[in-house]
Short mmCIF file of C-alpha atoms in Angstrom, two decimals:
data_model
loop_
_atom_site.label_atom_id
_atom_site.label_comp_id
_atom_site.label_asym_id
_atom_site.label_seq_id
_atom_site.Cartn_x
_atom_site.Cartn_y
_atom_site.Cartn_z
CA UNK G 293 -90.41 -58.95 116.13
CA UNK G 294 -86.38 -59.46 115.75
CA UNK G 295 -86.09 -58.77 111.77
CA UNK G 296 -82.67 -61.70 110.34
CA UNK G 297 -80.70 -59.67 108.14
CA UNK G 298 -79.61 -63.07 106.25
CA UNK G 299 -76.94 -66.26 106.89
CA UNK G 300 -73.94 -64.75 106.59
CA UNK G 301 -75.03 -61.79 108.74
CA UNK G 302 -75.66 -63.90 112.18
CA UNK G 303 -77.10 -61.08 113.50
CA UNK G 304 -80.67 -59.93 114.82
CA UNK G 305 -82.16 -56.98 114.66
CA UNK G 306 -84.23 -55.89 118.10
CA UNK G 307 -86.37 -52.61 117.70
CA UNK G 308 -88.17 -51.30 120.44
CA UNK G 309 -90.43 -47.76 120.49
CA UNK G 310 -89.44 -45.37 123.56
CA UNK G 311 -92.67 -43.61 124.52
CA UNK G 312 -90.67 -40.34 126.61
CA UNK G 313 -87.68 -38.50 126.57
CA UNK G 314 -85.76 -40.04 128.90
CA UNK G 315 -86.84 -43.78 129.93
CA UNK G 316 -85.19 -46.70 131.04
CA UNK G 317 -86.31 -49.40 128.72
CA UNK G 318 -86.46 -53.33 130.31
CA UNK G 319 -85.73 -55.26 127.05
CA UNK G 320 -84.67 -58.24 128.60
CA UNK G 321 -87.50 -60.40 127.15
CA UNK G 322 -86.88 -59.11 124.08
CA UNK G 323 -83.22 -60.21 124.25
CA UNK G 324 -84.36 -63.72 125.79
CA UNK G 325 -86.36 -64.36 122.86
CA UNK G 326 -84.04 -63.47 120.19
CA UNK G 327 -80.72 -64.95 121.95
CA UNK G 328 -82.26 -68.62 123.61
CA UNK G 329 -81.75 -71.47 121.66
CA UNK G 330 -78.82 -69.61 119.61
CA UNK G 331 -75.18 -71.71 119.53
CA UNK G 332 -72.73 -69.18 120.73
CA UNK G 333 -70.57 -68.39 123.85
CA UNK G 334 -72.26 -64.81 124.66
CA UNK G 335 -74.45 -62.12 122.65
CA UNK G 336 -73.54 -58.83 122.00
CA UNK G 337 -75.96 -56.17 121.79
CA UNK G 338 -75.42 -52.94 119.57
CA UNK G 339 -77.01 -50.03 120.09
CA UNK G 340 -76.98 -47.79 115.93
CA UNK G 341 -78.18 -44.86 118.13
CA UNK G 342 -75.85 -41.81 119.64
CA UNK G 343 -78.83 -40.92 122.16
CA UNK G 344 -78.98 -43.49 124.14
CA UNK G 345 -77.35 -46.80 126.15
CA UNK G 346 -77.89 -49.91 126.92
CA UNK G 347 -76.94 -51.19 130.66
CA UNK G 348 -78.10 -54.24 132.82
CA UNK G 349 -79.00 -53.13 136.83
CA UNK G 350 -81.79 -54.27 138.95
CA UNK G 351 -85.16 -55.23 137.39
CA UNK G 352 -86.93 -56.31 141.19
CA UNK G 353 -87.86 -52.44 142.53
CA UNK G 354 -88.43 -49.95 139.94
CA UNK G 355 -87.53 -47.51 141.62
CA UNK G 356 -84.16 -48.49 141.18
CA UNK G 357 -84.10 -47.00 137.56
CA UNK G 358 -86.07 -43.73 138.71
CA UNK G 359 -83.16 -42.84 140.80
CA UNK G 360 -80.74 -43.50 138.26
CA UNK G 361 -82.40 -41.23 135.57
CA UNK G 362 -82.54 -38.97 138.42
CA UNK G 363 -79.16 -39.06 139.10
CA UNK G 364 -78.48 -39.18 135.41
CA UNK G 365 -80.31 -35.68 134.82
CA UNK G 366 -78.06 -34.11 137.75
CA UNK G 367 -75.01 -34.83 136.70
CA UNK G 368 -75.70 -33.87 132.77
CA UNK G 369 -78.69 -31.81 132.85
CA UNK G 370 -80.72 -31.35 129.59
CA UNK G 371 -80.37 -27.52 130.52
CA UNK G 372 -77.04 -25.89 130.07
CA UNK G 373 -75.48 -23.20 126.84
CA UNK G 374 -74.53 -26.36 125.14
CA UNK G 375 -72.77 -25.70 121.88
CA UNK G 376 -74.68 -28.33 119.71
CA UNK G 377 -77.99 -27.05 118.32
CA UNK G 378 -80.53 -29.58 118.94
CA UNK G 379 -81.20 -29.73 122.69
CA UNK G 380 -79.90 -33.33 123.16
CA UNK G 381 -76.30 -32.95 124.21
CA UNK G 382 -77.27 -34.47 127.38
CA UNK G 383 -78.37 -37.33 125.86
CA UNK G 384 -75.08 -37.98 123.91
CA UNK G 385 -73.33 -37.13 126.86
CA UNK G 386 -75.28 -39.74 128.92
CA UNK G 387 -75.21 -42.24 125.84
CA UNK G 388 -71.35 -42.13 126.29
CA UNK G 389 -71.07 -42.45 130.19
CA UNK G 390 -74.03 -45.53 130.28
CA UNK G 391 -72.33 -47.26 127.21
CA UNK G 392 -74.18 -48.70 124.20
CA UNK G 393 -73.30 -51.85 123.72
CA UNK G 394 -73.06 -55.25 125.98
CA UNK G 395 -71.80 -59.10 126.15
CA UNK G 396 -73.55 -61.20 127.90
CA UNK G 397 -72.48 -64.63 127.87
CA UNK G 398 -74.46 -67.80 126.70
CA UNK G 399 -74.90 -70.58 128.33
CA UNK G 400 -76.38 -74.11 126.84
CA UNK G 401 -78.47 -71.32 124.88
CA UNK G 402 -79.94 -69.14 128.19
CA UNK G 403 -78.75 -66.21 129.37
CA UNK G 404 -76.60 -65.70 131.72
CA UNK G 405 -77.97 -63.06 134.23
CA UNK G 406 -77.79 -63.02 137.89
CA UNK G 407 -80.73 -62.95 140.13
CA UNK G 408 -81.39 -59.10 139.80
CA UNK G 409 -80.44 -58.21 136.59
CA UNK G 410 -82.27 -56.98 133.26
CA UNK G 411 -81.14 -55.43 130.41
CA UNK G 412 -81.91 -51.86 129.92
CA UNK G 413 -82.55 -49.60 127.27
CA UNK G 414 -82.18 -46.48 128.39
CA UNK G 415 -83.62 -43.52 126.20
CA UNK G 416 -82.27 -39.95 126.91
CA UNK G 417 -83.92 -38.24 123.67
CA UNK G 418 -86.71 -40.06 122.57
CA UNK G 419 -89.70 -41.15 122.01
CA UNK G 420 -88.14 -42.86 119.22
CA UNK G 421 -88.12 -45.96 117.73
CA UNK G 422 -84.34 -47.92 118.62
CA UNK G 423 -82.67 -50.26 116.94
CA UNK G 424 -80.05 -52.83 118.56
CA UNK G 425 -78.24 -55.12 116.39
CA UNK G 426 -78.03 -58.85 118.38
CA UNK G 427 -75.02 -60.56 117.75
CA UNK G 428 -73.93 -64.29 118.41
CA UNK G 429 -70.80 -64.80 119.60
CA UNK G 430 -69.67 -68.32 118.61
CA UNK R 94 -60.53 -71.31 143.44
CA UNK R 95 -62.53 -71.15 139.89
CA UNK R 96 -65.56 -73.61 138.96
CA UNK R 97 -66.41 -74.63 135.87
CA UNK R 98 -69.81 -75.32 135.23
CA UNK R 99 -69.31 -77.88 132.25
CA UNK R 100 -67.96 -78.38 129.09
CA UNK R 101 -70.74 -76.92 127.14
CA UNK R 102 -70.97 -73.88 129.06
CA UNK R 103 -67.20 -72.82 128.55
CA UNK R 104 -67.69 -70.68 131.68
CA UNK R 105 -65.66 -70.49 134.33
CA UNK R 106 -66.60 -68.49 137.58
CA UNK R 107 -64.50 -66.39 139.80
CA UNK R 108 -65.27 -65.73 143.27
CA UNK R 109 -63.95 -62.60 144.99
CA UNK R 110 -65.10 -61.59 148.78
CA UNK R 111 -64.95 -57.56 149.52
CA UNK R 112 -63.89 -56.44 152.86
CA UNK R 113 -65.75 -52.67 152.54
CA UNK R 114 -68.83 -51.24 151.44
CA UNK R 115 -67.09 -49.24 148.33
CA UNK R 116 -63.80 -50.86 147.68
CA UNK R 117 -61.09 -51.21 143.98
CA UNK R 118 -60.29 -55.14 143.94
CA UNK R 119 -57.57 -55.69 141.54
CA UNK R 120 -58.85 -59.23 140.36
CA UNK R 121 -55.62 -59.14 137.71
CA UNK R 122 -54.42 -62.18 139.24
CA UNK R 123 -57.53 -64.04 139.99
CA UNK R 124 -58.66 -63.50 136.04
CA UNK R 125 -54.84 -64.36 134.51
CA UNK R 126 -55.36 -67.91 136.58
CA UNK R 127 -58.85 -68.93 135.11
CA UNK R 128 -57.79 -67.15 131.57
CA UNK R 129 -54.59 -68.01 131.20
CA UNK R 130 -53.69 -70.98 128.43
CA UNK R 131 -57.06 -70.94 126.95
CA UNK R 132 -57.59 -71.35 123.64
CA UNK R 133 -59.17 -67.95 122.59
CA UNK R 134 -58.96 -64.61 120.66
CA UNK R 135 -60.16 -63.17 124.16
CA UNK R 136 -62.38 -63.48 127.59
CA UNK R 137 -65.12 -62.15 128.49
CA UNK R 138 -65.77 -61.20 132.17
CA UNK R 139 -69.52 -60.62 132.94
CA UNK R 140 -70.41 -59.41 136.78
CA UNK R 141 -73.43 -61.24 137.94
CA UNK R 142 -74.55 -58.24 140.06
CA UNK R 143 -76.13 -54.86 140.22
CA UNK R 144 -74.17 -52.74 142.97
CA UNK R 145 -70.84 -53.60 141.62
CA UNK R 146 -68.66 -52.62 138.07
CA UNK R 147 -65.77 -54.08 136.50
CA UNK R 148 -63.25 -51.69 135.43
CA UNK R 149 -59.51 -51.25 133.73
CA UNK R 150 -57.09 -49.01 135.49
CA UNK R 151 -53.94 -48.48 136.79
CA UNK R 152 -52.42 -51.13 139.45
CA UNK R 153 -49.17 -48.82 139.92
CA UNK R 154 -50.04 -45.58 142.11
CA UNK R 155 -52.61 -47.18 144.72
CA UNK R 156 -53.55 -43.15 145.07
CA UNK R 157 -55.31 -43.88 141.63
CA UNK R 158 -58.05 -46.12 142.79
CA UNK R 159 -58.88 -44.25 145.51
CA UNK R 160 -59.31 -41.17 143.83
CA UNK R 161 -61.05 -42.62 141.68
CA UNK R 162 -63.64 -44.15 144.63
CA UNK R 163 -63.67 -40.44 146.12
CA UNK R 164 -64.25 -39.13 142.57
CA UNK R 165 -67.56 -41.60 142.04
CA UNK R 166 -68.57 -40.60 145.53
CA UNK R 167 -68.53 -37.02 144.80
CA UNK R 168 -70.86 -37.68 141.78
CA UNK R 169 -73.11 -40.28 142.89
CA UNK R 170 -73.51 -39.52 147.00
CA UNK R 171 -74.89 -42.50 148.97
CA UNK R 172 -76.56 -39.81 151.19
CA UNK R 173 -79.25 -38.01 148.81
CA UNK R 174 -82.99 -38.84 149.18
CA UNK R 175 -83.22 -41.59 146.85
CA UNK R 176 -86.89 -43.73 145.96
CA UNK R 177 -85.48 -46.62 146.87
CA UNK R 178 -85.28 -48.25 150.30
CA UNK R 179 -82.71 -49.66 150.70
CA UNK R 180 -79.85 -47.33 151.29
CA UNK R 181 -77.90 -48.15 147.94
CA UNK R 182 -79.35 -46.70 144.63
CA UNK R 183 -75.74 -45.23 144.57
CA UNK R 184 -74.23 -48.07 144.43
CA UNK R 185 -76.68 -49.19 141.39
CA UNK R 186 -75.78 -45.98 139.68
CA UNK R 187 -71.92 -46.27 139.91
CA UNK R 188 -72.31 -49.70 138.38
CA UNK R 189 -74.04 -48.36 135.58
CA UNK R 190 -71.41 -45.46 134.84
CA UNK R 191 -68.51 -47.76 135.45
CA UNK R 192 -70.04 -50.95 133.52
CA UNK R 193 -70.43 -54.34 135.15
CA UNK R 194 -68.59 -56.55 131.80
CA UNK R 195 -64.72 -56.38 130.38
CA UNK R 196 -63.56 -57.80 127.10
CA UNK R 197 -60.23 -58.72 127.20
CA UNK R 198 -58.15 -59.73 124.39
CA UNK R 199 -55.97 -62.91 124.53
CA UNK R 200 -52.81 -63.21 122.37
CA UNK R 201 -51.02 -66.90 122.34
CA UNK R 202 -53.52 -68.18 125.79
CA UNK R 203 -51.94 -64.77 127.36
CA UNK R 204 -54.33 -61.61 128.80
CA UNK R 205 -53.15 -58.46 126.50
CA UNK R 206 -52.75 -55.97 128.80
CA UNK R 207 -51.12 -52.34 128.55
CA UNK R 208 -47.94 -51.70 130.88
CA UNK R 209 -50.46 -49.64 133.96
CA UNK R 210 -53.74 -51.84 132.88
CA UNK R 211 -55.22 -54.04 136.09
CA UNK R 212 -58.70 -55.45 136.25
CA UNK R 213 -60.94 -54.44 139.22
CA UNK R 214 -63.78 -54.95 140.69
CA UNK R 215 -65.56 -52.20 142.02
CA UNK R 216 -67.41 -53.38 144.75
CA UNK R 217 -70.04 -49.92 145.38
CA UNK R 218 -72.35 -51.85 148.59
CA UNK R 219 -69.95 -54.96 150.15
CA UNK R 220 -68.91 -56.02 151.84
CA UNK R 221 -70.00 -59.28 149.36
CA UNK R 222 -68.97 -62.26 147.84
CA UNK R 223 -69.07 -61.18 143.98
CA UNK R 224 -69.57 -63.82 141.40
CA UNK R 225 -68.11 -63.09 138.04
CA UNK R 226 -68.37 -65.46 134.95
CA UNK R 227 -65.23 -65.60 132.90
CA UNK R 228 -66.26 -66.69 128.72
CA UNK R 229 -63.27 -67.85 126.56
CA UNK R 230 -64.30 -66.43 123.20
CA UNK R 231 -63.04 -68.51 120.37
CA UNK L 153 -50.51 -47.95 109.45
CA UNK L 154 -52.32 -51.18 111.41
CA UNK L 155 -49.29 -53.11 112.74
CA UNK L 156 -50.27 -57.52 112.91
CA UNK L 157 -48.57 -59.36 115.95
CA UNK L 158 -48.67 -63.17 114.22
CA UNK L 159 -50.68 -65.32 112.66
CA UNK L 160 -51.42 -67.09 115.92
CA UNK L 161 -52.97 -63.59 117.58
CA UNK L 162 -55.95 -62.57 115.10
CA UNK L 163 -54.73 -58.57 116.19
CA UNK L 164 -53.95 -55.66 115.10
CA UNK L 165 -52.57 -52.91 116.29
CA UNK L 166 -54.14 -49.48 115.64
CA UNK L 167 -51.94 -46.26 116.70
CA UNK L 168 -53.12 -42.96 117.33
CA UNK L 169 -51.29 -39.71 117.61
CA UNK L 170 -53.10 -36.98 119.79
CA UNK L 171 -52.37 -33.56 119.83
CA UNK L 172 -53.77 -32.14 122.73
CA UNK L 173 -54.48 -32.81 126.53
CA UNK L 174 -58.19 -33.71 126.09
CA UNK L 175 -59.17 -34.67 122.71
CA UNK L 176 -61.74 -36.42 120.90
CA UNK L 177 -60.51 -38.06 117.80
CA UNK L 178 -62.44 -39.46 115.29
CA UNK L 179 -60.45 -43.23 114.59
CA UNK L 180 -63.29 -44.63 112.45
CA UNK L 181 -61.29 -45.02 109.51
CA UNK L 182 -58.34 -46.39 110.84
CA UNK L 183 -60.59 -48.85 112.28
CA UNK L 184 -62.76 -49.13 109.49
CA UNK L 185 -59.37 -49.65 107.46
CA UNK L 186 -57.87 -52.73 109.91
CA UNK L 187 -61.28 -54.46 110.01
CA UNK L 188 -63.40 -54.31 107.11
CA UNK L 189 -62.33 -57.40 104.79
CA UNK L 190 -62.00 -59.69 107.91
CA UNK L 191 -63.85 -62.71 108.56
CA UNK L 192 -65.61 -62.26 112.29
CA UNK L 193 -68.61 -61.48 113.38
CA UNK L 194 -67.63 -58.36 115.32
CA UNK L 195 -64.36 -56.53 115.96
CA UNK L 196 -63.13 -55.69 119.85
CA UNK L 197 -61.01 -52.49 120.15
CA UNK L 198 -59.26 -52.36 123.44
CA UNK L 199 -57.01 -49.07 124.82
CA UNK L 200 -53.68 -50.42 125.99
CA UNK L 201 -53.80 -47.20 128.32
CA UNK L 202 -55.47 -46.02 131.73
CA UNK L 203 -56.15 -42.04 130.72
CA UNK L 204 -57.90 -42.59 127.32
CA UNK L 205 -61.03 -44.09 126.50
CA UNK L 206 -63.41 -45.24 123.64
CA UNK L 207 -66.41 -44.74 122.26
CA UNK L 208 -68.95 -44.52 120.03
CA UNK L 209 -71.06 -41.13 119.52
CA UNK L 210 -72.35 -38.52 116.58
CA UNK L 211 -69.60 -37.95 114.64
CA UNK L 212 -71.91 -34.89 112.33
CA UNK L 213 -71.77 -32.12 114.29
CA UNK L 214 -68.46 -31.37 115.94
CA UNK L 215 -69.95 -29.50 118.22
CA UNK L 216 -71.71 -32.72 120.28
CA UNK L 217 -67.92 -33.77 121.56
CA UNK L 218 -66.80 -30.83 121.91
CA UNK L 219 -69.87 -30.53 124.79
CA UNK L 220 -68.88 -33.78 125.77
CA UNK L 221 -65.80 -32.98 126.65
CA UNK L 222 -66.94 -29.97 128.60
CA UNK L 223 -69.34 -31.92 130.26
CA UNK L 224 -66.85 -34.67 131.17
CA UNK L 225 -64.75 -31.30 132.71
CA UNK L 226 -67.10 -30.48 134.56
CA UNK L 227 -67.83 -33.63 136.53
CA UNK L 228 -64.60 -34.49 137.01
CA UNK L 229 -61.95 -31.49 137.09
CA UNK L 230 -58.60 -32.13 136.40
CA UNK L 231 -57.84 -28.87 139.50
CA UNK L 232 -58.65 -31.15 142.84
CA UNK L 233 -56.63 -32.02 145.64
CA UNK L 234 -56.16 -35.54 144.31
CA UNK L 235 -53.71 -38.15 146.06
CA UNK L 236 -52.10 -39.02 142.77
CA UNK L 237 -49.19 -36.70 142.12
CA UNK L 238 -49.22 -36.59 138.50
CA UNK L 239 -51.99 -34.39 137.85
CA UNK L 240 -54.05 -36.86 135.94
CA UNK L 241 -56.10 -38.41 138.03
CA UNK L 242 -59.54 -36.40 136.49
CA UNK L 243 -57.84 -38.99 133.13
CA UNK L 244 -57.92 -41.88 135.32
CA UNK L 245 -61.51 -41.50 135.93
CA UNK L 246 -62.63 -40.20 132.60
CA UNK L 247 -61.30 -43.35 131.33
CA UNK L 248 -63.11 -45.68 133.66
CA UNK L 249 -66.61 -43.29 133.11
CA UNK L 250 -66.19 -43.79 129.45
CA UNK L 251 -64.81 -47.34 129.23
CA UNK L 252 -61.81 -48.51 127.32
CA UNK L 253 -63.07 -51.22 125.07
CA UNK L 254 -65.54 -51.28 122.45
CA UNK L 255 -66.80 -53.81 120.51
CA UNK L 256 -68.68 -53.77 117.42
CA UNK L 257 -70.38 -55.67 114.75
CA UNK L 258 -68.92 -57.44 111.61
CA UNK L 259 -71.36 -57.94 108.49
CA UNK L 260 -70.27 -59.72 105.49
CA UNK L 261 -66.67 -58.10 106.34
CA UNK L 262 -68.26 -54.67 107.24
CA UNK L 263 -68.23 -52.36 110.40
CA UNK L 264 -72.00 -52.28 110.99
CA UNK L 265 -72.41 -48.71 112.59
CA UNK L 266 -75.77 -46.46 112.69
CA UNK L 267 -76.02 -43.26 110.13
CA UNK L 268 -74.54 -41.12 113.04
CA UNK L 269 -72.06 -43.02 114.89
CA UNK L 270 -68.31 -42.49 114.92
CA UNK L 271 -66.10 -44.38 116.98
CA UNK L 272 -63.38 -42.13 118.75
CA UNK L 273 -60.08 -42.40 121.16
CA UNK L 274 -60.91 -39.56 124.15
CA UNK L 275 -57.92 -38.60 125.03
CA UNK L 276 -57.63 -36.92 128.77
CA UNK L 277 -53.93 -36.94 129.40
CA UNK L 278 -52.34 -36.47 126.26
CA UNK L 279 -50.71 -35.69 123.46
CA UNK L 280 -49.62 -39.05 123.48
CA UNK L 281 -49.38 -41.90 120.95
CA UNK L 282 -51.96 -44.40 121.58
CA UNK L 283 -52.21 -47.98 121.10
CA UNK L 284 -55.16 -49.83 120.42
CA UNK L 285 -55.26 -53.83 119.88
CA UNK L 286 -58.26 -54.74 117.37
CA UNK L 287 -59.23 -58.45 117.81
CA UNK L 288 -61.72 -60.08 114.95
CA UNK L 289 -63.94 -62.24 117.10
CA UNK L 290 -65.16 -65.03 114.82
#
């Protein structure tokens, strides 16, 4: 349920619960429902996390996002002498390669995604629960 | 040649056709056309695809982009037993790490760009017609 | 000190000083400084430069950038028989991997950011000064 900070805020809050360590999230109903309808040019959507990313790819064959956690995990493994204490630098690593935050633009109040696309969530350190502010873009 | 889908949509769409299966399109041009004399603090360029990235880099050296190509093949190899079938998961990977959307900022209905900054489009599994929507953001 | 274009370009200039070759610098006061006050709904930082990037990531424990940058080492070294003479080309990359725009939300004239999110300038070819144009997107 997106949670309205208030008017002068025009943003949305979108929180989703991760349910392993490292998952890639499909939030793009999510997004639909708090975006459609809204009077801007494009969204943007914030990740307040350091541990994950957000990214849009292919949401037809799921095995699509396998490989790229797979891929993900070989080129920053989870188990190296990383300085930081917690176990996670991977995840921040991957959080800053993956990106957390996107635009997508608006059209008459619909998304604009291509034919193959959803918007991911992708967890590197959870299960957590995530929070991504929604903005409008006017 | 760029289409606009209607006055309410404040999209434009640029069309770019890839000649090779991983390839660094400098789309500089193409996106100072469709941008250029809009009324806008900047654009927003949103790839409508999943095997493809949009990226800032140098348009000097040429040597840069194709290190760079060698450089994402090298992390992400298209030859690795993948899940999926279809011969291009690294392709869907690369336009994760790279990003498939550029803000750009507009000063006076001019692209602000640094002295070495063009735009490119990746292309990771052409060759393709790409379809990118351009967003004037007030 | 922020340095404004005009009246008719809504941006700033943020510049950075680094004092290394690969550096992460914490710029979220400087940032924090140009944009809070201003009437947007977000902010857009965008690198006027091809071997730096930006991003957002856990600015508690030093020690999670300083593995970063390790990590970012490690995938792409700057000792390779690159095609680019200048010995940067592992910058090139980096920047491109991490992405040189940001963009982040505006509330009631504040940078909304998570409890453990920074936003730095990774340097990879420096020291250098660095310029960064901050739009406020309204």
């Amino acid at each position: 349920m997106p949670h309205t900070y208030g008017v002068e805020w025009k943003m949305i809050e979108i929180r989703v619960r991760t349910s392993r360590r490292v998952e890639a999230r499909d939030i793009t109903e999510e997004v639909r429902r708090a975006a459609e309808g809204k009077d801007g040019c494009c969204i943007h959507l914030f990740s307040l996390h350091t541990t994950c990313g957000l990214t849009i790819n292919e949401n037809a064959d799921p095995a699509v996002m396998k490989d790229m956690i797979d891929a993900l995990g070989r080129l920053v493994p989870q188990d190296y002498p990383y300085r930081h204490g917690e176990g996670n630098s991977d995840a921040h690593v991957k959080s800053s390669l993956v990106g957390g935050s996107l635009t997508v633009p608006l059209s008459a109040g619909r998304l604009v995604l291509g034919t193959w696309q959803g918007i991911y969530l992708m967890e590197f350190d959870g299960p957590r629960e995530r929070r991504i502010a929604l903005t409008v873009v006017k």
